[in-house]
PDB file of C-alpha atoms in Angstrom:
ATOM      1  CA  GLN A   1     -24.598   9.649 -16.314  1.00  0.00           C
ATOM      2  CA  GLY A   2     -23.288  11.287 -19.465  1.00  0.00           C
ATOM      3  CA  GLY A   3     -25.827  13.758 -20.795  1.00  0.00           C
ATOM      4  CA  GLY A   4     -24.157  13.748 -24.209  1.00  0.00           C
ATOM      5  CA  ILE A   5     -21.938  10.641 -24.252  1.00  0.00           C
ATOM      6  CA  LYS A   6     -21.426   7.729 -21.873  1.00  0.00           C
ATOM      7  CA  ALA A   7     -18.679   5.128 -22.368  1.00  0.00           C
ATOM      8  CA  LEU A   8     -18.190   2.250 -19.950  1.00  0.00           C
ATOM      9  CA  GLY A   9     -15.861  -0.718 -19.669  1.00  0.00           C
ATOM     10  CA  GLU A  10     -12.366  -1.776 -20.667  1.00  0.00           C
ATOM     11  CA  GLY A  11     -11.115  -0.790 -24.097  1.00  0.00           C
ATOM     12  CA  SER A  12     -10.257   2.418 -25.917  1.00  0.00           C
ATOM     13  CA  PHE A  13     -12.363   5.512 -26.484  1.00  0.00           C
ATOM     14  CA  THR A  14     -11.543   8.172 -29.089  1.00  0.00           C
ATOM     15  CA  MET A  15     -13.318  11.458 -29.711  1.00  0.00           C
ATOM     16  CA  THR A  16     -12.084  14.134 -32.106  1.00  0.00           C
ATOM     17  CA  THR A  17     -13.485  17.340 -33.677  1.00  0.00           C
ATOM     18  CA  THR A  18     -16.681  16.840 -31.721  1.00  0.00           C
ATOM     19  CA  SER A  19     -18.957  19.322 -29.967  1.00  0.00           C
ATOM     20  CA  VAL A  20     -20.952  18.323 -26.887  1.00  0.00           C
ATOM     21  CA  ALA A  21     -23.102  21.286 -25.897  1.00  0.00           C
ATOM     22  CA  GLY A  22     -26.111  22.064 -23.739  1.00  0.00           C
ATOM     23  CA  CYS A  23     -26.435  18.554 -22.279  1.00  0.00           C
ATOM     24  CA  SER A  24     -27.202  17.620 -18.676  1.00  0.00           C
ATOM     25  CA  ALA A  25     -27.039  14.613 -16.359  1.00  0.00           C
ATOM     26  CA  TRP A  26     -26.606  13.856 -12.670  1.00  0.00           C
ATOM     27  CA  GLN A  27     -22.906  13.021 -13.276  1.00  0.00           C
ATOM     28  CA  GLY A  28     -20.950  14.080 -16.345  1.00  0.00           C
ATOM     29  CA  GLY A  29     -23.271  16.613 -17.893  1.00  0.00           C
ATOM     30  CA  GLY A  30     -21.397  16.399 -21.195  1.00  0.00           C
ATOM     31  CA  VAL A  31     -19.352  13.176 -21.146  1.00  0.00           C
ATOM     32  CA  PHE A  32     -19.074  10.295 -18.652  1.00  0.00           C
ATOM     33  CA  LEU A  33     -16.176   7.827 -18.950  1.00  0.00           C
ATOM     34  CA  GLY A  34     -16.114   4.860 -16.585  1.00  0.00           C
ATOM     35  CA  GLY A  35     -13.481   2.107 -16.455  1.00  0.00           C
ATOM     36  CA  VAL A  36     -12.041   2.969 -19.876  1.00  0.00           C
ATOM     37  CA  THR A  37      -8.545   1.546 -20.420  1.00  0.00           C
ATOM     38  CA  MET A  38      -7.321   4.313 -22.720  1.00  0.00           C
ATOM     39  CA  GLY A  39      -9.062   7.463 -23.901  1.00  0.00           C
ATOM     40  CA  ALA A  40      -7.993  10.170 -26.369  1.00  0.00           C
ATOM     41  CA  ILE A  41     -10.111  13.306 -26.737  1.00  0.00           C
ATOM     42  CA  SER A  42      -8.800  15.968 -29.113  1.00  0.00           C
ATOM     43  CA  ALA A  43      -9.823  19.141 -30.962  1.00  0.00           C
ATOM     44  CA  SER A  44     -13.268  19.095 -29.353  1.00  0.00           C
ATOM     45  CA  GLU A  45     -15.576  21.508 -27.567  1.00  0.00           C
ATOM     46  CA  ILE A  46     -17.432  20.731 -24.337  1.00  0.00           C
ATOM     47  CA  THR A  47     -19.648  23.759 -23.826  1.00  0.00           C
ATOM     48  CA  GLY A  48     -22.559  24.807 -21.661  1.00  0.00           C
ATOM     49  CA  ASN A  49     -23.247  21.418 -20.081  1.00  0.00           C
ATOM     50  CA  SER A  50     -24.431  20.890 -16.508  1.00  0.00           C
ATOM     51  CA  SER A  51     -24.588  18.222 -13.819  1.00  0.00           C
ATOM     52  CA  GLY A  52     -26.296  18.060 -10.461  1.00  0.00           C
ATOM     53  CA  ASP A  53     -23.545  16.080  -8.740  1.00  0.00           C
ATOM     54  CA  ARG A  54     -20.011  16.116 -10.238  1.00  0.00           C
ATOM     55  CA  GLY A  55     -18.438  16.970 -13.567  1.00  0.00           C
ATOM     56  CA  GLY A  56     -20.387  19.569 -15.478  1.00  0.00           C
ATOM     57  CA  GLY A  57     -18.368  18.871 -18.632  1.00  0.00           C
ATOM     58  CA  PHE A  58     -16.518  15.588 -17.996  1.00  0.00           C
ATOM     59  CA  HIS A  59     -16.842  12.941 -15.309  1.00  0.00           C
ATOM     60  CA  ILE A  60     -13.919  10.483 -15.503  1.00  0.00           C
ATOM     61  CA  SER A  61     -14.002   7.525 -13.104  1.00  0.00           C
ATOM     62  CA  THR A  62     -11.583   4.585 -12.631  1.00  0.00           C
ATOM     63  CA  CYS A  63      -9.944   5.042 -16.035  1.00  0.00           C
ATOM     64  CA  ASP A  64      -6.385   3.884 -16.701  1.00  0.00           C
ATOM     65  CA  SER A  65      -5.257   6.711 -18.992  1.00  0.00           C
ATOM     66  CA  ILE A  66      -7.224   9.626 -20.431  1.00  0.00           C
ATOM     67  CA  ALA A  67      -5.641  12.380 -22.559  1.00  0.00           C
ATOM     68  CA  LEU A  68      -7.436  15.609 -23.482  1.00  0.00           C
ATOM     69  CA  ILE A  69      -5.491  17.566 -26.111  1.00  0.00           C
ATOM     70  CA  GLY A  70      -6.732  20.765 -27.708  1.00  0.00           C
ATOM     71  CA  VAL A  71     -10.064  20.593 -25.902  1.00  0.00           C
ATOM     72  CA  SER A  72     -12.164  23.651 -25.032  1.00  0.00           C
ATOM     73  CA  MET A  73     -14.190  23.272 -21.832  1.00  0.00           C
ATOM     74  CA  ASN A  74     -16.201  26.459 -21.481  1.00  0.00           C
ATOM     75  CA  GLY A  75     -19.300  27.488 -19.559  1.00  0.00           C
ATOM     76  CA  ASN A  76     -20.002  24.137 -17.903  1.00  0.00           C
ATOM     77  CA  ARG A  77     -21.384  24.007 -14.368  1.00  0.00           C
ATOM     78  CA  VAL A  78     -22.280  21.829 -11.424  1.00  0.00           C
ATOM     79  CA  THR A  79     -25.508  22.926  -9.777  1.00  0.00           C
ATOM     80  CA  GLY A  80     -25.468  20.746  -6.637  1.00  0.00           C
ATOM     81  CA  THR A  81     -24.507  22.342  -3.333  1.00  0.00           C
ATOM     82  CA  TYR A  82     -21.016  21.295  -2.196  1.00  0.00           C
ATOM     83  CA  ARG A  83     -20.402  19.395  -5.457  1.00  0.00           C
ATOM     84  CA  GLU A  84     -17.279  19.623  -7.580  1.00  0.00           C
ATOM     85  CA  GLY A  85     -15.676  19.896 -10.996  1.00  0.00           C
ATOM     86  CA  GLY A  86     -17.307  22.526 -13.180  1.00  0.00           C
ATOM     87  CA  ALA A  87     -15.420  21.536 -16.333  1.00  0.00           C
ATOM     88  CA  LEU A  88     -14.003  18.190 -15.212  1.00  0.00           C
ATOM     89  CA  PHE A  89     -14.253  15.831 -12.272  1.00  0.00           C
ATOM     90  CA  ALA A  90     -11.929  12.817 -12.113  1.00  0.00           C
ATOM     91  CA  ASN A  91     -11.479  10.110  -9.507  1.00  0.00           C
ATOM     92  CA  TYR A  92      -9.251   7.013  -9.353  1.00  0.00           C
ATOM     93  CA  SER A  93      -7.887   7.751 -12.836  1.00  0.00           C
ATOM     94  CA  ARG A  94      -4.833   8.991 -14.762  1.00  0.00           C
ATOM     95  CA  VAL A  95      -5.648  12.200 -16.638  1.00  0.00           C
ATOM     96  CA  ARG A  96      -3.495  14.452 -18.832  1.00  0.00           C
ATOM     97  CA  ILE A  97      -4.701  17.788 -20.259  1.00  0.00           C
ATOM     98  CA  GLU A  98      -2.617  19.667 -22.865  1.00  0.00           C
ATOM     99  CA  ASP A  99      -3.030  22.695 -25.139  1.00  0.00           C
ATOM    100  CA  SER A 100      -6.569  23.229 -23.912  1.00  0.00           C
ATOM    101  CA  ASP A 101      -8.799  26.029 -22.672  1.00  0.00           C
ATOM    102  CA  ILE A 102     -10.785  25.754 -19.425  1.00  0.00           C
ATOM    103  CA  SER A 103     -12.797  28.917 -18.873  1.00  0.00           C
ATOM    104  CA  GLY A 104     -16.036  30.223 -17.437  1.00  0.00           C
ATOM    105  CA  ASN A 105     -16.967  27.026 -15.593  1.00  0.00           C
ATOM    106  CA  SER A 106     -18.465  26.902 -12.096  1.00  0.00           C
ATOM    107  CA  ALA A 107     -19.003  24.521  -9.181  1.00  0.00           C
ATOM    108  CA  ALA A 108     -18.976  24.631  -5.402  1.00  0.00           C
ATOM    109  CA  GLY A 109     -15.386  23.326  -5.394  1.00  0.00           C
ATOM    110  CA  GLY A 110     -12.934  23.097  -8.271  1.00  0.00           C
ATOM    111  CA  GLY A 111     -14.762  25.487 -10.538  1.00  0.00           C
ATOM    112  CA  GLY A 112     -12.440  24.444 -13.353  1.00  0.00           C
ATOM    113  CA  CYS A 113     -11.179  20.959 -12.411  1.00  0.00           C
ATOM    114  CA  TYR A 114     -11.428  18.674  -9.410  1.00  0.00           C
ATOM    115  CA  PHE A 115      -9.187  15.611  -9.184  1.00  0.00           C
ATOM    116  CA  HIS A 116      -9.967  13.211  -6.346  1.00  0.00           C
ATOM    117  CA  ASP A 117      -7.658  10.319  -5.399  1.00  0.00           C
ATOM    118  CA  CYS A 118      -6.177  10.062  -8.892  1.00  0.00           C
ATOM    119  CA  SER A 119      -2.849   8.360  -9.559  1.00  0.00           C
ATOM    120  CA  LEU A 120      -1.859  11.148 -11.994  1.00  0.00           C
ATOM    121  CA  ALA A 121      -3.154  14.623 -12.808  1.00  0.00           C
ATOM    122  CA  GLU A 122      -1.131  16.517 -15.410  1.00  0.00           C
ATOM    123  CA  ILE A 123      -2.067  19.887 -16.947  1.00  0.00           C
ATOM    124  CA  ASN A 124       0.302  21.433 -19.505  1.00  0.00           C
ATOM    125  CA  THR A 125       0.221  24.501 -21.799  1.00  0.00           C
ATOM    126  CA  THR A 126      -3.415  25.204 -20.920  1.00  0.00           C
ATOM    127  CA  SER A 127      -5.338  28.385 -20.118  1.00  0.00           C
ATOM    128  CA  ILE A 128      -7.511  28.182 -16.981  1.00  0.00           C
ATOM    129  CA  SER A 129      -9.436  31.400 -16.541  1.00  0.00           C
ATOM    130  CA  GLN A 130     -12.589  32.988 -15.129  1.00  0.00           C
ATOM    131  CA  ASN A 131     -13.769  29.821 -13.408  1.00  0.00           C
ATOM    132  CA  SER A 132     -15.650  30.195 -10.147  1.00  0.00           C
ATOM    133  CA  GLY A 133     -16.029  28.134  -6.996  1.00  0.00           C
ATOM    134  CA  ARG A 134     -18.781  28.910  -4.548  1.00  0.00           C
ATOM    135  CA  TYR A 135     -18.134  27.476  -1.101  1.00  0.00           C
ATOM    136  CA  SER A 136     -14.913  25.469  -1.070  1.00  0.00           C
ATOM    137  CA  SER A 137     -11.357  25.763  -2.226  1.00  0.00           C
ATOM    138  CA  ALA A 138      -9.651  26.210  -5.555  1.00  0.00           C
ATOM    139  CA  ALA A 139     -11.631  28.057  -8.174  1.00  0.00           C
ATOM    140  CA  ALA A 140      -9.257  26.932 -10.954  1.00  0.00           C
ATOM    141  CA  ALA A 141      -8.312  23.418  -9.815  1.00  0.00           C
ATOM    142  CA  PHE A 142      -8.271  21.264  -6.699  1.00  0.00           C
ATOM    143  CA  ILE A 143      -5.890  18.348  -7.157  1.00  0.00           C
ATOM    144  CA  MET A 144      -5.559  15.465  -4.706  1.00  0.00           C
ATOM    145  CA  CYS A 145      -3.418  12.816  -6.408  1.00  0.00           C
ATOM    146  CA  GLU A 146      -0.381  10.599  -6.027  1.00  0.00           C
ATOM    147  CA  ARG A 147       1.441  12.618  -8.714  1.00  0.00           C
ATOM    148  CA  SER A 148       0.472  16.090  -9.904  1.00  0.00           C
ATOM    149  CA  ARG A 149       2.122  18.302 -12.494  1.00  0.00           C
ATOM    150  CA  VAL A 150       1.009  21.725 -13.734  1.00  0.00           C
ATOM    151  CA  SER A 151       3.397  23.328 -16.218  1.00  0.00           C
ATOM    152  CA  ASN A 152       3.464  26.255 -18.641  1.00  0.00           C
ATOM    153  CA  CYS A 153      -0.161  27.187 -17.975  1.00  0.00           C
ATOM    154  CA  THR A 154      -1.840  30.573 -17.612  1.00  0.00           C
ATOM    155  CA  ILE A 155      -4.151  30.561 -14.589  1.00  0.00           C
ATOM    156  CA  ALA A 156      -5.885  33.925 -14.273  1.00  0.00           C
ATOM    157  CA  TYR A 157      -8.994  35.696 -12.993  1.00  0.00           C
ATOM    158  CA  ASN A 158     -10.472  32.660 -11.248  1.00  0.00           C
ATOM    159  CA  ALA A 159     -12.487  33.410  -8.110  1.00  0.00           C
ATOM    160  CA  CYS A 160     -14.224  31.841  -5.160  1.00  0.00           C
ATOM    161  CA  THR A 161     -17.359  33.839  -4.621  1.00  0.00           C
ATOM    162  CA  ILE A 162     -17.866  33.108  -0.917  1.00  0.00           C
ATOM    163  CA  ALA A 163     -14.922  33.013   1.488  1.00  0.00           C
ATOM    164  CA  TYR A 164     -14.791  29.750   3.420  1.00  0.00           C
ATOM    165  CA  GLY A 165     -11.649  29.091   5.440  1.00  0.00           C
ATOM    166  CA  ASN A 166      -8.309  30.310   4.166  1.00  0.00           C
ATOM    167  CA  ASP A 167      -7.648  28.104   1.165  1.00  0.00           C
ATOM    168  CA  GLN A 168      -9.547  29.852  -1.599  1.00  0.00           C
ATOM    169  CA  GLY A 169      -6.605  29.835  -4.011  1.00  0.00           C
ATOM    170  CA  ALA A 170      -6.711  29.348  -7.737  1.00  0.00           C
ATOM    171  CA  LEU A 171      -4.792  26.078  -7.232  1.00  0.00           C
ATOM    172  CA  LEU A 172      -4.784  23.828  -4.177  1.00  0.00           C
ATOM    173  CA  PHE A 173      -2.827  20.571  -4.072  1.00  0.00           C
ATOM    174  CA  ASN A 174      -2.703  17.533  -1.832  1.00  0.00           C
ATOM    175  CA  SER A 175      -0.235  15.230  -3.593  1.00  0.00           C
ATOM    176  CA  ASP A 176       2.568  12.845  -2.769  1.00  0.00           C
ATOM    177  CA  GLU A 177       4.679  14.169  -5.658  1.00  0.00           C
ATOM    178  CA  LEU A 178       4.048  17.704  -6.887  1.00  0.00           C
ATOM    179  CA  THR A 179       5.573  19.750  -9.717  1.00  0.00           C
ATOM    180  CA  VAL A 180       4.407  23.287 -10.484  1.00  0.00           C
ATOM    181  CA  ILE A 181       6.715  24.886 -13.031  1.00  0.00           C
ATOM    182  CA  GLY A 182       6.662  27.707 -15.573  1.00  0.00           C
ATOM    183  CA  ASN A 183       3.120  28.981 -14.937  1.00  0.00           C
ATOM    184  CA  ILE A 184       1.547  32.423 -14.754  1.00  0.00           C
ATOM    185  CA  ILE A 185      -0.799  32.512 -11.734  1.00  0.00           C
ATOM    186  CA  ALA A 186      -2.307  35.978 -11.647  1.00  0.00           C
ATOM    187  CA  PHE A 187      -5.297  38.050 -10.538  1.00  0.00           C
ATOM    188  CA  ASN A 188      -7.162  35.227  -8.795  1.00  0.00           C
ATOM    189  CA  ALA A 189      -9.469  36.084  -5.919  1.00  0.00           C
ATOM    190  CA  LYS A 190     -10.153  34.796  -2.383  1.00  0.00           C
ATOM    191  CA  ASP A 191      -7.563  34.390  -1.045  1.00  0.00           C
ATOM    192  CA  CYS A 192      -4.378  33.437  -2.868  1.00  0.00           C
ATOM    193  CA  GLY A 193      -2.930  31.973  -6.015  1.00  0.00           C
ATOM    194  CA  LEU A 194      -1.261  28.737  -4.948  1.00  0.00           C
ATOM    195  CA  GLY A 195      -1.609  26.513  -1.896  1.00  0.00           C
ATOM    196  CA  ILE A 196      -0.558  23.045  -0.836  1.00  0.00           C
ATOM    197  CA  SER A 197      -1.668  20.809   2.007  1.00  0.00           C
ATOM    198  CA  SER A 198       0.229  17.743   3.235  1.00  0.00           C
ATOM    199  CA  CYS A 199       2.303  17.493   0.061  1.00  0.00           C
ATOM    200  CA  GLU A 200       5.562  15.579  -0.231  1.00  0.00           C
ATOM    201  CA  ARG A 201       8.442  15.876  -2.760  1.00  0.00           C
ATOM    202  CA  VAL A 202       7.476  19.356  -3.928  1.00  0.00           C
ATOM    203  CA  GLN A 203       9.037  21.296  -6.820  1.00  0.00           C
ATOM    204  CA  ILE A 204       7.643  24.804  -7.360  1.00  0.00           C
ATOM    205  CA  SER A 205       9.877  26.780  -9.703  1.00  0.00           C
ATOM    206  CA  CYS A 206       9.957  29.445 -12.423  1.00  0.00           C
ATOM    207  CA  ASN A 207       6.366  30.606 -11.865  1.00  0.00           C
ATOM    208  CA  ASN A 208       5.072  34.163 -12.025  1.00  0.00           C
ATOM    209  CA  VAL A 209       2.629  34.544  -9.110  1.00  0.00           C
ATOM    210  CA  TYR A 210       1.241  38.075  -9.163  1.00  0.00           C
ATOM    211  CA  GLY A 211      -1.763  40.206  -8.220  1.00  0.00           C
ATOM    212  CA  ASN A 212      -3.825  37.560  -6.444  1.00  0.00           C
ATOM    213  CA  GLU A 213      -6.333  39.077  -4.048  1.00  0.00           C
ATOM    214  CA  VAL A 214      -4.617  38.531  -0.709  1.00  0.00           C
ATOM    215  CA  GLU A 215      -1.266  36.865  -1.396  1.00  0.00           C
ATOM    216  CA  GLY A 216       0.481  34.632  -3.861  1.00  0.00           C
ATOM    217  CA  TYR A 217       1.038  31.612  -1.628  1.00  0.00           C
ATOM    218  CA  CYS A 218      -1.049  30.103   1.165  1.00  0.00           C
ATOM    219  CA  GLU A 219      -1.621  26.959   3.238  1.00  0.00           C
ATOM    220  CA  ASP A 220       1.697  25.176   3.917  1.00  0.00           C
ATOM    221  CA  LEU A 221       3.737  27.430   1.594  1.00  0.00           C
ATOM    222  CA  ASP A 222       6.091  30.250   2.473  1.00  0.00           C
ATOM    223  CA  ASP A 223       6.397  33.137   0.028  1.00  0.00           C
ATOM    224  CA  LEU A 224       8.581  31.704  -2.732  1.00  0.00           C
ATOM    225  CA  THR A 225       9.152  34.948  -4.627  1.00  0.00           C
ATOM    226  CA  GLY A 226      12.806  35.141  -5.590  1.00  0.00           C
ATOM    227  CA  ILE A 227      13.390  31.447  -4.786  1.00  0.00           C
ATOM    228  CA  ASP A 228      13.939  28.767  -7.451  1.00  0.00           C
ATOM    229  CA  GLY A 229      13.169  31.174 -10.264  1.00  0.00           C
ATOM    230  CA  ASN A 230       9.731  32.206  -8.967  1.00  0.00           C
ATOM    231  CA  ILE A 231       8.897  35.857  -9.634  1.00  0.00           C
ATOM    232  CA  ALA A 232       6.069  38.311  -8.954  1.00  0.00           C
ATOM    233  CA  VAL A 233       5.652  40.829 -11.785  1.00  0.00           C
ATOM    234  CA  ASN A 234       2.673  42.054 -13.768  1.00  0.00           C
ATOM    235  CA  PRO A 235       2.457  39.692 -16.767  1.00  0.00           C
ATOM    236  CA  MET A 236       0.776  42.462 -18.808  1.00  0.00           C
ATOM    237  CA  PHE A 237      -1.793  40.461 -20.742  1.00  0.00           C
ATOM    238  CA  CYS A 238      -2.990  41.871 -24.054  1.00  0.00           C
ATOM    239  CA  ASP A 239      -6.573  41.476 -22.862  1.00  0.00           C
ATOM    240  CA  THR A 240      -8.752  39.210 -20.736  1.00  0.00           C
ATOM    241  CA  LEU A 241      -9.976  37.050 -23.608  1.00  0.00           C
ATOM    242  CA  ASP A 242      -6.983  34.973 -24.685  1.00  0.00           C
ATOM    243  CA  TYR A 243      -4.350  36.127 -22.161  1.00  0.00           C
ATOM    244  CA  CYS A 244      -1.540  36.493 -24.663  1.00  0.00           C
ATOM    245  CA  LEU A 245       1.334  38.648 -23.416  1.00  0.00           C
ATOM    246  CA  SER A 246       1.790  42.191 -24.700  1.00  0.00           C
ATOM    247  CA  ALA A 247       5.038  43.292 -26.308  1.00  0.00           C
ATOM    248  CA  ALA A 248       5.795  45.259 -23.133  1.00  0.00           C
ATOM    249  CA  SER A 249       5.445  42.244 -20.862  1.00  0.00           C
ATOM    250  CA  PRO A 250       8.494  41.557 -18.670  1.00  0.00           C
TER     251      PRO A 250
END
């Protein structure tokens, strides 16, 4: 566990302005955190790491509160068949990601992120792009948590490479309390942009869901275009590198 860094046990863990690159392990190719009470990771790069099981970049397990702010997670991968979390795998933890970049990662499921039985998964003001899942759902992020919130993110050009069922969206949620607000979800492939399964207390509002391969919404969702501020218009990115919006963007 933890090809670059492994931290276990109660207490606090801090990592800033650090690069973890080209490392490998069975779990947590870059960083493995287990049972940490509070963790703060900022202004760091987790790049080109790999795992055989879960968490090519990060594996976070049974941690009380982990915050990743201004972290780049690029080009990490999980090599095991039917294994999850190219950039990040978390279970039984509270995880918050802000102002970060998650791009070019790959795994069988959750090419970007995979949250399993977490009490909180929160992703804000983050770019999630060009991640790939191979056999199972959610190339950008699969989130199964008590509370999930994704807000003000750009989620674009993620793809599942092999169709398997009908839930190959960029985002797929199974959460008791779900908030998806203010995001651009565009140009994701196989099949749709956003799906939920068995969710309760759902708020999906003010998103732009556009140009996904088959449809914008799938699983238990009706088409929400024109409802609660959700729209479907071409965001008109400047390019496919940083996904800023052009001056002509609506």
